[in-house]
Coordinates of C-alpha atoms and ligand atoms in Angstrom, one line a residue:
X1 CA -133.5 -34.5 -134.3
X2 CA -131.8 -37.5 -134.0
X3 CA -128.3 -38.3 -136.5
X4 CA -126.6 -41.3 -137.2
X5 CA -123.4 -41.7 -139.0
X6 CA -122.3 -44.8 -140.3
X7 CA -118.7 -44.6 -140.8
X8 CA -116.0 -42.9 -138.2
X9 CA -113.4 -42.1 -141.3
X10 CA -112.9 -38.3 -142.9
X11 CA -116.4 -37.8 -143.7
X12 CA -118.2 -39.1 -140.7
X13 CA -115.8 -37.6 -137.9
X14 CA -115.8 -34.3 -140.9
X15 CA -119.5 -34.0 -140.5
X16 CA -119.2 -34.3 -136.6
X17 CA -116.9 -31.2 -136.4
X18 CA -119.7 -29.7 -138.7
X19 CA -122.6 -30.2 -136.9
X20 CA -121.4 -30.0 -133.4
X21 CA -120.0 -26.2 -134.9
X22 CA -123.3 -25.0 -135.1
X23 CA -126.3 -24.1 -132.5
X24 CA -128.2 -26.1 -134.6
X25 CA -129.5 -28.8 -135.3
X26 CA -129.8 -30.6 -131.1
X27 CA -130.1 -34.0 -130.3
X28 CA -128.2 -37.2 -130.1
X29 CA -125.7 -38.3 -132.7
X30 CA -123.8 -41.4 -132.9
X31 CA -121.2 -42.6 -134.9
X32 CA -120.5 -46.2 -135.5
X33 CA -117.7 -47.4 -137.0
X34 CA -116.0 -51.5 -137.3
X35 CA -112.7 -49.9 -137.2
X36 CA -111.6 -51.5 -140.3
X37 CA -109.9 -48.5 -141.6
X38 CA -107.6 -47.9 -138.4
X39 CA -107.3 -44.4 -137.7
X40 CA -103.7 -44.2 -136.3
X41 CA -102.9 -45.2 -140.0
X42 CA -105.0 -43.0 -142.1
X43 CA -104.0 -39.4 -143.2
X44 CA -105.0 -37.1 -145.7
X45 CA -103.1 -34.2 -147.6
X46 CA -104.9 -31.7 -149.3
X47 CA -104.6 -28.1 -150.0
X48 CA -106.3 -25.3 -149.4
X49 CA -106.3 -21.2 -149.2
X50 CA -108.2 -20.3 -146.5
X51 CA -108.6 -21.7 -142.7
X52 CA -110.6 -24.8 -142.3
X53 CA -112.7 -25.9 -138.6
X54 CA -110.6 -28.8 -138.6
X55 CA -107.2 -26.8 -139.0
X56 CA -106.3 -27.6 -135.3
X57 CA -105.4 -31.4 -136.8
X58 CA -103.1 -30.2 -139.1
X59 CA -99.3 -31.8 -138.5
X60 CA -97.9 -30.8 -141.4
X61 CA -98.0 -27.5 -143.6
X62 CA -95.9 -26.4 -147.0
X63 CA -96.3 -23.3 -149.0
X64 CA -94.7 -24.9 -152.5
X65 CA -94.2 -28.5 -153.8
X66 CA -91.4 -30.0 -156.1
X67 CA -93.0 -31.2 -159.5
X68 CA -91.3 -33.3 -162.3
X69 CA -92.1 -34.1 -165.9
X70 CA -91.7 -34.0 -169.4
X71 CA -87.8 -33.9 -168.4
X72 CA -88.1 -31.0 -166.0
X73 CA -87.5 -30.5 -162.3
X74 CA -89.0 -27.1 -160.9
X75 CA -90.2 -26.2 -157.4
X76 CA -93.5 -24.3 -157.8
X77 CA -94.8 -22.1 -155.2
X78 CA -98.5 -22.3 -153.8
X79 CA -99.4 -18.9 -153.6
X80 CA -102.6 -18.3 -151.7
X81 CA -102.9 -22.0 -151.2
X82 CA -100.9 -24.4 -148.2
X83 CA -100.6 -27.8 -148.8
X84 CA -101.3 -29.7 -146.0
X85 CA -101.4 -33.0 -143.9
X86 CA -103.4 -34.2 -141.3
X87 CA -103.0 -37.4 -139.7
X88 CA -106.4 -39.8 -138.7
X89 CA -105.4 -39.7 -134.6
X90 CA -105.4 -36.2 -135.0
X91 CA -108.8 -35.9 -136.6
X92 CA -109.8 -38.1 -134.4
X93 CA -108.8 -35.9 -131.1
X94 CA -109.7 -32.8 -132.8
X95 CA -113.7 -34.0 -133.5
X96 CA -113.8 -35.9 -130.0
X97 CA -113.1 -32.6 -128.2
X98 CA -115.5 -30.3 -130.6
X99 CA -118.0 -33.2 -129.7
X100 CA -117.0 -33.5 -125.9
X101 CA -118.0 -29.7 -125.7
X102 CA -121.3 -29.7 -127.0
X103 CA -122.3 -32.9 -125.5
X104 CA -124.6 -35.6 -126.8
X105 CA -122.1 -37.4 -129.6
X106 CA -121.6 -41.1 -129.1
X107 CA -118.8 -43.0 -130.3
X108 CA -120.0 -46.8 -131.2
X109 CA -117.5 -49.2 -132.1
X110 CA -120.0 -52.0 -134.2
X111 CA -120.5 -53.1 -137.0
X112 CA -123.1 -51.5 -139.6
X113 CA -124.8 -54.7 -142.2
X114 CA -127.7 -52.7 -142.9
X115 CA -129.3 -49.0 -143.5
X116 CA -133.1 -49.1 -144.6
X117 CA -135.7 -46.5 -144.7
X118 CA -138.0 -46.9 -141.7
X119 CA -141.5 -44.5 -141.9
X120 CA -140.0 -41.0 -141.1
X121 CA -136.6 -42.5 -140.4
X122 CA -134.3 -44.7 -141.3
X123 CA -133.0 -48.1 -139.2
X124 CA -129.3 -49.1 -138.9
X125 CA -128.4 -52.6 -137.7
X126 CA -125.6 -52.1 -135.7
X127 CA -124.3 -55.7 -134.5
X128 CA -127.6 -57.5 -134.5
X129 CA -129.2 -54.4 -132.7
X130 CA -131.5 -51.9 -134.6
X131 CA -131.0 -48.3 -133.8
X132 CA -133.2 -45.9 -135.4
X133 CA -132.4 -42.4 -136.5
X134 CA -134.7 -39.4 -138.2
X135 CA -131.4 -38.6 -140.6
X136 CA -128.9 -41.0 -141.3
X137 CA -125.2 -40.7 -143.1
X138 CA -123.8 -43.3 -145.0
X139 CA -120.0 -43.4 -145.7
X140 CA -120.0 -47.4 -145.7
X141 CA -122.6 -49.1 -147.6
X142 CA -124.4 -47.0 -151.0
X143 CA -121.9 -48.8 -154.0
X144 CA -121.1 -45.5 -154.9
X145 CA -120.6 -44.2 -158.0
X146 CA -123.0 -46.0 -160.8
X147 CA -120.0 -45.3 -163.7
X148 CA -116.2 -46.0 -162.9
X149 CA -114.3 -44.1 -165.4
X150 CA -110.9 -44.9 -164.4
X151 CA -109.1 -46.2 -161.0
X152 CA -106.2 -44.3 -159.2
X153 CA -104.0 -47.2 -157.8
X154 CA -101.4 -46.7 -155.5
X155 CA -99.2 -48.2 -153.0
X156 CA -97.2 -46.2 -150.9
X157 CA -93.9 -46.9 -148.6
X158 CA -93.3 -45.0 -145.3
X159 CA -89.4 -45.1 -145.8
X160 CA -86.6 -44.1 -142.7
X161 CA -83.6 -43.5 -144.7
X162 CA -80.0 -44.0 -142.9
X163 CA -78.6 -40.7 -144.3
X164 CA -80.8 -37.4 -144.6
X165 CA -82.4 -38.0 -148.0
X166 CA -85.1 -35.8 -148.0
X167 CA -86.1 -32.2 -148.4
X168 CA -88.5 -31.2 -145.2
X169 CA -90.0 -28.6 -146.3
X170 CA -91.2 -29.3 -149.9
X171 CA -93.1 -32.0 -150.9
X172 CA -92.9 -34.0 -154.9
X173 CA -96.6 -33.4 -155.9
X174 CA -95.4 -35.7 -159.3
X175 CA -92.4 -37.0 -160.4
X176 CA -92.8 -39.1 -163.8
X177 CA -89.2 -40.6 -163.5
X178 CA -91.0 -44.2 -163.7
X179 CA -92.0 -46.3 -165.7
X180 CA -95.1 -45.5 -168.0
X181 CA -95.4 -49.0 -169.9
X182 CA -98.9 -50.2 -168.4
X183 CA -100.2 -46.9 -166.9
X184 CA -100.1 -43.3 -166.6
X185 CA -97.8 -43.2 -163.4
X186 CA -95.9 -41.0 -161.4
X187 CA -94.1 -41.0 -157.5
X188 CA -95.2 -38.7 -154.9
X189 CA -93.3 -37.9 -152.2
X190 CA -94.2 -36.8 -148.7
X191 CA -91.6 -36.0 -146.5
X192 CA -91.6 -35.9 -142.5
X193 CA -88.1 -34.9 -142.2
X194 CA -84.8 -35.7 -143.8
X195 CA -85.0 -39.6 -143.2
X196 CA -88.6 -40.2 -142.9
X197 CA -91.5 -39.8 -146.0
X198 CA -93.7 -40.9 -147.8
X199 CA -92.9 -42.5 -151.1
X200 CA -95.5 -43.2 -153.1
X201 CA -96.2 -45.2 -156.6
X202 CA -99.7 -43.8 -158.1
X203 CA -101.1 -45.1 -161.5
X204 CA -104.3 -43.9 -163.3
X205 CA -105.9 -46.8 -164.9
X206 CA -108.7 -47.5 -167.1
X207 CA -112.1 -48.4 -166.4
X208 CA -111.1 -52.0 -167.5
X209 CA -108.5 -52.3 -165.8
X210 CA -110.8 -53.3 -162.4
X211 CA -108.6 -51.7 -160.5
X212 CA -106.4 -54.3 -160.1
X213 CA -102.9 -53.3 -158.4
X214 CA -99.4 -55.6 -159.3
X215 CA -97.9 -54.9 -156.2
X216 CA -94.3 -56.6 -157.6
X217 CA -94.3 -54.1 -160.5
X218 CA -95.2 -51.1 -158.0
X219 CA -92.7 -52.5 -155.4
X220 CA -89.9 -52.5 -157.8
X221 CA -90.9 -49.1 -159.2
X222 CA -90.4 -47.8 -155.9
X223 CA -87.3 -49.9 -155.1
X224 CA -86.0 -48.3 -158.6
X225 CA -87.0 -44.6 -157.6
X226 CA -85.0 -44.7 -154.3
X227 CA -81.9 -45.8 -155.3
X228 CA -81.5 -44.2 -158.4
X229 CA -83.7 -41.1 -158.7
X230 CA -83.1 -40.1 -155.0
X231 CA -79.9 -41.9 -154.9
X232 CA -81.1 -43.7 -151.7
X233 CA -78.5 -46.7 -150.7
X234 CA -79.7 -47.8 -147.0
X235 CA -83.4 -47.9 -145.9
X236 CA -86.1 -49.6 -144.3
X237 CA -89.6 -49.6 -145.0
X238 CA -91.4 -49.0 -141.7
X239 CA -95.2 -49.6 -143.1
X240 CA -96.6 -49.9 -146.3
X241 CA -100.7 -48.7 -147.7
X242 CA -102.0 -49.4 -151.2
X243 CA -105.2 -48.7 -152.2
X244 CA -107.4 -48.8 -156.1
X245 CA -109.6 -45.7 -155.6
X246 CA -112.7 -46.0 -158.3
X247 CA -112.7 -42.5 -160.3
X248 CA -116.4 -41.6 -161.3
X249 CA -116.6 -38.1 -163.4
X250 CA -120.8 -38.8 -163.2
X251 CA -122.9 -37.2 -160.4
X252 CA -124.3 -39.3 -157.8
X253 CA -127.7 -40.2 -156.7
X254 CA -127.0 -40.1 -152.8
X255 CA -130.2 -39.3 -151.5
X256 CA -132.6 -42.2 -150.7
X257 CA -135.6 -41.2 -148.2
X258 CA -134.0 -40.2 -145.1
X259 CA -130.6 -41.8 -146.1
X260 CA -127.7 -40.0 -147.1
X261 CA -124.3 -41.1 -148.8
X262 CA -121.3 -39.1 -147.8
X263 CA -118.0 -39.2 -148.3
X264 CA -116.2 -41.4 -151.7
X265 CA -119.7 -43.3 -151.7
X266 CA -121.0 -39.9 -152.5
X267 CA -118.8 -39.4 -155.4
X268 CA -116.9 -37.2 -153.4
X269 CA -113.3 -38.3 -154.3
X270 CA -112.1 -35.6 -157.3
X271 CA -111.7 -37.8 -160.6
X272 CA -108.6 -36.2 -161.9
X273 CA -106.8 -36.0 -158.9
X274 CA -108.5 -38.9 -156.3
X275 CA -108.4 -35.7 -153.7
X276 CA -111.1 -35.6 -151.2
X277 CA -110.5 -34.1 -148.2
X278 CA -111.8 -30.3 -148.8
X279 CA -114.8 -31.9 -151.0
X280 CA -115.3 -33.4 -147.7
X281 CA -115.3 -30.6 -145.7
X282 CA -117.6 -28.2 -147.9
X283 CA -119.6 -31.2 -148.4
X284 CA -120.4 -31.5 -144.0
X285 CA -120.4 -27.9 -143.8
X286 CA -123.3 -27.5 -146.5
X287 CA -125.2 -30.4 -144.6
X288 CA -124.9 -29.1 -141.2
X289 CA -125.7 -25.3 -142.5
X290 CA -128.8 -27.3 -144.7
X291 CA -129.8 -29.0 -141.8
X292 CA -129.8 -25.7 -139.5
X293 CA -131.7 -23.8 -141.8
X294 CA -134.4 -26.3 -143.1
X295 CA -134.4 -29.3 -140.7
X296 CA -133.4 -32.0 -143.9
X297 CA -130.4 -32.0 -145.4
X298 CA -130.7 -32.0 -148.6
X299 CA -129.6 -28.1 -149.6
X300 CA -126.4 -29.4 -150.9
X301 CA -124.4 -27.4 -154.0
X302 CA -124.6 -29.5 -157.2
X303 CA -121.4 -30.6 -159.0
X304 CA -120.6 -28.6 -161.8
X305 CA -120.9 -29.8 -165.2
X306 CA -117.7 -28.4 -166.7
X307 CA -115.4 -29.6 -164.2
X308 CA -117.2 -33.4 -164.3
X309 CA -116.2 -33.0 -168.2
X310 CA -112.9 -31.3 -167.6
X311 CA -112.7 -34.9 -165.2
X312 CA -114.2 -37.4 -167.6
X313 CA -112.2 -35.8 -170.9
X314 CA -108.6 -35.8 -169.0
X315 CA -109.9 -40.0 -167.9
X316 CA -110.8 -40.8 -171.4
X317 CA -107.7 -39.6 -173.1
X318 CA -105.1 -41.0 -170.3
X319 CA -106.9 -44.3 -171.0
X320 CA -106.3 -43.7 -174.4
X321 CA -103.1 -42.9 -174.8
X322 CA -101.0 -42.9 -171.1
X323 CA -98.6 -40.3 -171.9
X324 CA -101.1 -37.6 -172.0
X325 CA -101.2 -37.2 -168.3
X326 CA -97.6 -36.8 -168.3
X327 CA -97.9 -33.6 -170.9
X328 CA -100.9 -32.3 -169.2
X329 CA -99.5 -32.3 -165.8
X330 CA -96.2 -30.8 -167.4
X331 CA -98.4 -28.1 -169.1
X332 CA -100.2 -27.0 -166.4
X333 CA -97.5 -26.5 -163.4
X334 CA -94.9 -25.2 -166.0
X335 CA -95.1 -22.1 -164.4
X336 CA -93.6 -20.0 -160.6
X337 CA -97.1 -20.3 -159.1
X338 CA -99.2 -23.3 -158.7
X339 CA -102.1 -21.4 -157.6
X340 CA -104.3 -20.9 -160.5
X341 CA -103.9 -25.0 -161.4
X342 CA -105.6 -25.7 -157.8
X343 CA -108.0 -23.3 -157.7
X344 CA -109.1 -25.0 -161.0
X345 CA -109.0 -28.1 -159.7
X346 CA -110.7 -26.8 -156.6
X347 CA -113.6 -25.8 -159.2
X348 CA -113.0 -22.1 -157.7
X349 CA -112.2 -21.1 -161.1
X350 CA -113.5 -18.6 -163.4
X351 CA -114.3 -19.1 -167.2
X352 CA -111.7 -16.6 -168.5
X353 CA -108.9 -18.3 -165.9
X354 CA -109.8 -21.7 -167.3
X355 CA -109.5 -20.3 -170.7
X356 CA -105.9 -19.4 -169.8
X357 CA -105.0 -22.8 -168.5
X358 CA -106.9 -24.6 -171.3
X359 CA -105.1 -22.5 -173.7
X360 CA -101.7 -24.2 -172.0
X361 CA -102.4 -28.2 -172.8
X362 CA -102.1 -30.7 -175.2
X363 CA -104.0 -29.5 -178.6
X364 CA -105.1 -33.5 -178.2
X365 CA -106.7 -33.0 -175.0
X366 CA -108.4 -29.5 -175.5
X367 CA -110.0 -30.7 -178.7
X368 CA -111.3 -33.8 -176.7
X369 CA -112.9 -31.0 -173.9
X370 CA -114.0 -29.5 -177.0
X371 CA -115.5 -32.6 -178.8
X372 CA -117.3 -33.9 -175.6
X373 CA -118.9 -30.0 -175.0
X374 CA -120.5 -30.0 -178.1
Ligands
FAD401 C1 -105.2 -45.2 -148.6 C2 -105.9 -43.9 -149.0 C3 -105.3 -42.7 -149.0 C4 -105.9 -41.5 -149.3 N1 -105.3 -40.3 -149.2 C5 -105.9 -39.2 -149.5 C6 -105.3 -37.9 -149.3 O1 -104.1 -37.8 -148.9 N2 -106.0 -36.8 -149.5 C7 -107.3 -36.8 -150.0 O2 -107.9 -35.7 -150.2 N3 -107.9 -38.0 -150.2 C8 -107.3 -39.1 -150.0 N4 -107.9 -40.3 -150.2 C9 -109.3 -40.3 -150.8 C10 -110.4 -40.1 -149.7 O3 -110.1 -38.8 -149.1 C11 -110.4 -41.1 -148.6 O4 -110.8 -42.3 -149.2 C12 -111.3 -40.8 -147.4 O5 -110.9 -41.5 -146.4 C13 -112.8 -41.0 -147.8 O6 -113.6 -40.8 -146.7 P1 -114.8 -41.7 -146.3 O7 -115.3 -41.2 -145.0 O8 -115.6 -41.9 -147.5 O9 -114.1 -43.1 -146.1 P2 -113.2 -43.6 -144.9 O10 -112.4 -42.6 -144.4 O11 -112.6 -44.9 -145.4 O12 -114.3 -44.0 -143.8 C14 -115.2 -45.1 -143.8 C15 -115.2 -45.7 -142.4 O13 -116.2 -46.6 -142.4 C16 -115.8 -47.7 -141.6 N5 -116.6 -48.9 -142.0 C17 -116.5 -49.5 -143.3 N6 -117.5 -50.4 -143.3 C18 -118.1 -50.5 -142.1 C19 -119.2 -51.2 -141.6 N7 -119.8 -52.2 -142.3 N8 -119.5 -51.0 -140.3 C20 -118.9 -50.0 -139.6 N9 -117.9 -49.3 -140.0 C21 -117.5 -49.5 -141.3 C22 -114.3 -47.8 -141.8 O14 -113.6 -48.4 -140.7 C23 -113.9 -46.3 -142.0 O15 -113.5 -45.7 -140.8 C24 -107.3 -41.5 -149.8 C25 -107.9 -42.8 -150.0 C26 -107.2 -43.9 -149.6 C27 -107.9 -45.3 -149.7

């Protein structure tokens, strides 16, 4: 069986260290990426309760976070859960050793401008040059998503402080200490020691909104949360990322013939949280076990309807009105542990524990969940 994977981010190397896991399925794979999303820049925090096959790639590891809103600071524990952070060179050497053990992955740099079904196959035009594959991955070309219900727009600073400034150990999951006049927005923090972090700006948008970023506004709300929420005189600003993630709460059509999208042009990327990393790695894990067991790969979990409403209802209203999100995110983590809020979020959770959670937010929101279940 021959695999080809277009797209070396998270979910092509993801479904590497998946498939390369497993006895099964043999034969060649290649990757082929353009190398327009650098690795030694990319990096993805997520959490997670139990050990992942890519855990060997994690730099960073926290067992509570610091969360803000509605007027109050409180440090919430994790419980089960670790929050943690791997960086994209790390992924990178992680996956390239899994695949230098088993043998037969090739590493293509190229560029992919078209994936078409071929007879039993499919046909990838790599650079001019057709290369031809019985199951092929696509994390660069399927649009994605049919319905954009919202965009999660963000532009982060990686900040070196000239005084300790930071708290190592516990990451700022939300902080609403900025402005909400155009969008639901709060700061996340990620730090990498007492002068180094992450500083973050994340707004979530309407669908009408197109996505479009205003870097000046987002640049001075940072500027403004350094110096006076963290008190922050002297710094420099060593790189800066932004990105508009499109937020879909709608299940994806990502099968076509022998094609398959992975990854955010599977609708992978969590609508009320723009998470994807363990959706990523459950997602390569149930295509390697599918493609094990039954030679296609096509066995895959489907998403669950409640948590696509829970997703679409908590877009809808912070379109609506913007300073829901603030009140919902204050509902839910007003509490020691933050573990039952990410198993939900995980879609791990029970009825009667959603109940529980539910019973916590905004009478607004949970009649909306209500209105859109009937
Ligand atoms: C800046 C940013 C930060 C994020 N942070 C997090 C996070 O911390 N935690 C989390 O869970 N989620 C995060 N996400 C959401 C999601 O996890 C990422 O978008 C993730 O990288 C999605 O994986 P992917 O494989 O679909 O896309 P990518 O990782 O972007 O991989 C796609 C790959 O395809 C290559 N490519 C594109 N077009 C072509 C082409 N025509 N030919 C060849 N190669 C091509 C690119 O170079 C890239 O390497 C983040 C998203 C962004 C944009």
């Amino acid at each position: 069986m021959t695999i080809l994977i277009a797209g070396g981010g998270l979910s092509g190397l993801s479904l590497v260290a998946h498939l390369v896991a497993r006895p099964e399925p043999r034969g060649p794979i290649v990757v082929v990426d353009d190398g327009r999303r650098p690795l030694a820049t990319a990096g993805w925090a997520f959490w997670s309760a139990e050990p992942g096959l890519l855990d060997e790639a994690v730099s960073r590891t926290f067992d509570r976070f610091h969360v803000h809103a509605a007027g109050r600071s409180r440090i919430v524990g994790l419980g089960r859960y670790r929050y943690r952070f791997v960086r994209g060179d790390d992924l990178a050497a992680a996956v390239g050793k899994a695949a230098e053990r088993r043998g037969g992955v090739r590493f293509r740099s190229g560029r992919v401008t078209e994936i078409r079904q071929a007879g039993q196959g499919a046909e990838v035009v790599v650079d001019g040059e057709s290369l031809r594959a019985d199951w092929v991955f696509d994390s660069v070309f399927r649009p994605g998503p049919s319905r954009v219900d919202g965009w999660l727009i963000f532009r982060g600073w990686h900040v070196r402080t000239a005084e300790p400034a930071f708290d190592s150990a516990v990451p700022t999951f939300f902080d609403f200490r900025t402005s909400q006049e155009r969008a639901a927005s709060f700061v996340y923090v990620l730090p990498r020691g007492p002068q180094e972090a992450l500083v973050e700006h994340t707004s979530f948008a309407p669908p009408h909104s197109r996505g479009v970023a205003r870097p000046k506004e987002q640049r001075s709300a940072l500027r403004e949360y350094l110096a006076s929420t963290l008190g922050v005189r002297e710094y420099s600003v060593t790189r800066e990322e932004s990105a508009s993630l499109p937020l879909s709460a709608s299940a994806v059509d990502r099968r076509r013939g022998s094609i398959l999208a992975i990854g955010s042009k599977a609708g992978l990327v969590k609508a009320s949280t723009g998470y994807a990393f363990r959706r990523i790695q459950a997602d390569s894990a149930a295509i390697a076990r599918s493609l094990a067991a039954h030679g296609h790969p096509f066995d895959l979990p489907k998403p669950k309807p409640r948590h696509l409403l829970f997703d679409a209802t908590l877009l809808d209203v912070v379109a609506g009105d913007p300073a829901q999100l603030e009140r919902v995110f204050a509902a839910l983590f007003d509490r020691s542990s933050a573990e039952p809020v990410l198993r939900f979020l995980d879609e791990d959770s029970s009825l009667p524990q959603e109940g529980k959670l539910f019973a916590r937010l905004p009478p607004s929101l949970y009649s909306a969940v209500r209105r859109r279940h009937r």
